[in-house]
């Protein structure tokens, strides 16, 4: 078989592990030819292909990013995009396509699948908000980086009477904020799943600083919002590519806290460092398992499914069940973050 | 309530996160008094207690080891041990006991539970072989350290025509070997779950080195054994405390490979570094969640259960279902390790 | 002897190593009593002391920050400050004082020395701009963190056609920018020592992106400035404590580059993460050596000197030669940064 | 000019930074052609060359090992070796040769230089024992890895009443042992520069464990030896390639300590992990600076010199002054290790 492979959306650590696994298993055991498309769906539309053999995947397991490149482009959103996809797949004689991506890429994949292409998807996003799987590739690495940052800010915060705000990514979900907040021992975690009341936040900080502490660390998700009917009015700020504007909620929160408490308050916006660097072992293993499962599924003739982690096993779920849904942080985990503040 | 807390067996990163969570949730929200026993069951037998309040758990979240100390001692194995346990618990007016430990500690816990003590257990072991839970505290940190070592040996191995053997821990299970082997891109992983044939190992190495490669990395679990009826005879070597002797299988394998191939072969035994150091975020979160779940269970009146991770949720499983069983690496994961060699 | 000890200015990784060394050597070998002042000069003025014995310095070697606390306060700048210092030192019968700090703390130290107090100073600053020593405590850790951030941004930048700006600390010196720029393989490094011409910067980026590259990483020191007479006008923005405003030059540069090239440009401001976390071995060793050298100097009766690293040896330099001077990045190192762009 | 480049001896992190710097500066600024020899002197003898252009050095800065490969082979030690070297250099029209290596490679370089070849050497060795330079490439990374291991063993050792021995590399010098011992807070450091008395070692351990401590960490250099006339007799064990046998002194020390104290004693031999992995920023900068300095020296017509770090500057020293000498740990640093035990 000739099998296409693309990575779409923002890059994350662990993508290369998945690519490597598809090639090793696909070429080495099943005898398939693996064809890579460069820069996500863009490369399918443009016919920008590269062969992927064992020689191309040497020494990539521990390298972040994606050797195929990626882009935030969706063929169904532009005129003739889907036609160009079909034309390229036919010209390249691609019998099935593996799409590694997050929300946007998976949505595009479901559109392309509707047009008759056999697709197996692999979920990746540092935001961990893909429905149907315990984990997506990249999340563990992002949490590792965010926790390290909170650890660092801890040692420096302890010497000064300050409120330190750390703003992390996550889109409309609070996965990175909640997990890095718990792991880093933050005093307060603000996540989209639990809109905050600025007056309660301020009361907590005042109480804490009056009581005994000389500092507080607040981890805030970029998508965190105030609860309706509370004292602070704010709407999530969105950039030209639909992404949440880095630093917006962090800076606004700093202004509110300083105005209401007088405490010296500093913001650190982790930004792009969260999606770079050496993947954690967990992300390499997840990428490897998903890659093997995807090419095995294609070999068995399955299509329009997504690989998913459920407990200790990798399973397949219908793509149609996944697309368009957001997986939020469960109440039990929000509760642990609150309990340990 | 007065709730006792102990950590038993070998220390692992993440124990302090669990202790901290029990204290923060238990004292802060439920109003319990938490009493720590020093050095595992030894401290219960000897009445070696220390109070555990919020002051004792500051800045411990990111510190490896256990602030309570630990020991490999089981009260039911010595005369009068159980009686001494009961006497101490009565003297200290302990109404329930949280035991954090692996196989041995959990077995002791089930014996003490049979004597009428209310117990909630928390699984920890770098070996990840506790039955009934997806993960035990410490495993993720150990995998992280072992993978880092394989990464390092990779860069140095590539310059020399060598076979590099990396021996990792894991007792009779291959969890660390298989996961670090996949994550580190080892050429060969030898795990107890899949006894090896030395002649196949040698054939693989000869083929690989003849074909193109100038080096091979073999990750071997300390509990790996040759398959019955194959050319190599070897029994796992056990030390005075029942632990597997570090370096035994690694050195033996080196001798066999050198004798059969003539390849320069080196062994690295990771040893105690695998259980030390800063816990990964995953282990801090797991420890925190298990600690909260354990003290919540006790507060609700539950007993003789163990906290367990199942997918994204923490659940409780009966201690009696867990004790005495070993969780082995599933075939699907062994298959991924094989596929990516 | 009774010897006082304080840490002043911003905290950095490695301070605890120096404190530990002073106590271990001072108490253990010389038989001195070490008295700690809390929160820098503030604690001397307020008489806020704590004894420092071997019990206080356990397990601090690998912990960032300072166990004594710190503050940005200079006694000679406020009425009666120096008198209060003298009164406290007399009341506590302090015979000599070890001051660990950067520019501001050392300047204060020289003022207090002029008033007759025996002082030995130890240089610390992530900015590495203390005159007279090859290295100050904290610099190596900051470079390590900044390089790691550049590494991470590298893997993510490679997938998108972007200019990534990383703003690092350093005050009026470019040490962190130049070293992290070289170590991280930045395409361009902007340091205060070499004022930039925005038109040349833009020409370089356009040429590079036209030629072959799909991304560029620009590391900019917070104190970088445009050369006089060039197209961009900008003055370093200073906050209420005299510190350079984080993000100011980074955001301004982004605006200039986007306006002149149209390239999608992103800024990451490393901020406080640069001064936190586990000290590198180099900073622990430097802190340890400086601590031993300082207490040895006091024991020998020397005063009004600063410990300094010169090649492989620790020496003493007169405090008067050091105070008020800034050590800048040498031309040879700027040249290496330029050569490897 | 056509300039040859080779890396010899054991591989270390930071070699690729030096190779990259030679190519970027040499090709990009001076217009030279850089010719790489594969596997050290072996490649010169065999005429095993590869061109080195900017395309070959992309993304290598943070990668350990050497992209040229390396070997422990010295042309002057085998019949016709030097003649083959001269023949290859002539055939390839090499006008000057940059040799990156340690003791053995530099010795070979001085022999080849005597035969009339223009050579500039760059010192690399994790052992830091090259004479004439403050630092050699690789040392900082090795110390970082060894310190991390000591840190990890610290947390696990604290829970058990044990003596933990950590054996590190260093050949006949104690650089890694002394620096990682200081940085990791070891209780005892045994270095070749200061032969030990086993009875004093045992007295120290007994005193410490009687007094208060429940554990001790002993860092021992592979080349450490007992002092003459003391109770323990031992000679450094040497393998077939002249290297010191890993584990020999560690295991012997364990046997002596257990026999004399009865304390449970464990050995961890760090082995090959010490020379692998991602280079520290310090090693990347040192490699970059040495690479630039070497190609600049060749361009200026200098030869038979070695690049060397002296304080903050890179200088050139005559190769003849360096070859055959070993740089040992200075007394001042040994004294700091002793003081902080």
mmCIF file with all atom_site columns, N, CA, C and O in Angstrom, chain D residues 14 66 74 275 300-301 320:
data_model
loop_
_atom_site.group_PDB
_atom_site.id
_atom_site.type_symbol
_atom_site.label_atom_id
_atom_site.label_alt_id
_atom_site.label_comp_id
_atom_site.label_asym_id
_atom_site.label_entity_id
_atom_site.label_seq_id
_atom_site.pdbx_PDB_ins_code
_atom_site.Cartn_x
_atom_site.Cartn_y
_atom_site.Cartn_z
_atom_site.occupancy
_atom_site.B_iso_or_equiv
_atom_site.pdbx_formal_charge
_atom_site.auth_seq_id
_atom_site.auth_comp_id
_atom_site.auth_asym_id
_atom_site.auth_atom_id
_atom_site.pdbx_PDB_model_num
ATOM 1  N N  . UNK D 1 14  ? 29.785 18.583 22.859 1.00 0.00 ? 14  UNK D N  1
ATOM 2  C CA . UNK D 1 14  ? 30.400 19.865 22.519 1.00 0.00 ? 14  UNK D CA 1
ATOM 3  C C  . UNK D 1 14  ? 31.268 19.790 21.275 1.00 0.00 ? 14  UNK D C  1
ATOM 4  O O  . UNK D 1 14  ? 31.654 20.821 20.727 1.00 0.00 ? 14  UNK D O  1
ATOM 5  N N  . UNK D 1 66  ? 29.980 13.225 17.960 1.00 0.00 ? 66  UNK D N  1
ATOM 6  C CA . UNK D 1 66  ? 30.634 13.944 16.867 1.00 0.00 ? 66  UNK D CA 1
ATOM 7  C C  . UNK D 1 66  ? 30.118 13.446 15.536 1.00 0.00 ? 66  UNK D C  1
ATOM 8  O O  . UNK D 1 66  ? 30.092 12.240 15.286 1.00 0.00 ? 66  UNK D O  1
ATOM 9  N N  . UNK D 1 74  ? 46.246 5.909  16.762 1.00 0.00 ? 74  UNK D N  1
ATOM 10 C CA . UNK D 1 74  ? 47.325 6.883  16.654 1.00 0.00 ? 74  UNK D CA 1
ATOM 11 C C  . UNK D 1 74  ? 48.263 6.474  15.521 1.00 0.00 ? 74  UNK D C  1
ATOM 12 O O  . UNK D 1 74  ? 48.897 5.422  15.597 1.00 0.00 ? 74  UNK D O  1
ATOM 13 N N  . UNK D 1 275 ? 29.679 10.657 29.229 1.00 0.00 ? 275 UNK D N  1
ATOM 14 C CA . UNK D 1 275 ? 30.195 11.301 28.016 1.00 0.00 ? 275 UNK D CA 1
ATOM 15 C C  . UNK D 1 275 ? 29.122 11.466 26.945 1.00 0.00 ? 275 UNK D C  1
ATOM 16 O O  . UNK D 1 275 ? 29.440 11.751 25.803 1.00 0.00 ? 275 UNK D O  1
ATOM 17 N N  . UNK D 1 300 ? 45.561 33.029 9.763  1.00 0.00 ? 300 UNK D N  1
ATOM 18 C CA . UNK D 1 300 ? 46.673 33.955 9.990  1.00 0.00 ? 300 UNK D CA 1
ATOM 19 C C  . UNK D 1 300 ? 48.022 33.293 9.752  1.00 0.00 ? 300 UNK D C  1
ATOM 20 O O  . UNK D 1 300 ? 49.066 33.936 9.915  1.00 0.00 ? 300 UNK D O  1
ATOM 21 N N  . UNK D 1 301 ? 48.023 31.993 9.459  1.00 0.00 ? 301 UNK D N  1
ATOM 22 C CA . UNK D 1 301 ? 49.273 31.309 9.182  1.00 0.00 ? 301 UNK D CA 1
ATOM 23 C C  . UNK D 1 301 ? 49.931 30.688 10.402 1.00 0.00 ? 301 UNK D C  1
ATOM 24 O O  . UNK D 1 301 ? 51.060 30.200 10.339 1.00 0.00 ? 301 UNK D O  1
ATOM 25 N N  . UNK D 1 320 ? 53.827 21.987 21.634 1.00 0.00 ? 320 UNK D N  1
ATOM 26 C CA . UNK D 1 320 ? 54.958 21.304 22.271 1.00 0.00 ? 320 UNK D CA 1
ATOM 27 C C  . UNK D 1 320 ? 54.959 21.487 23.780 1.00 0.00 ? 320 UNK D C  1
ATOM 28 O O  . UNK D 1 320 ? 55.495 20.669 24.527 1.00 0.00 ? 320 UNK D O  1
#
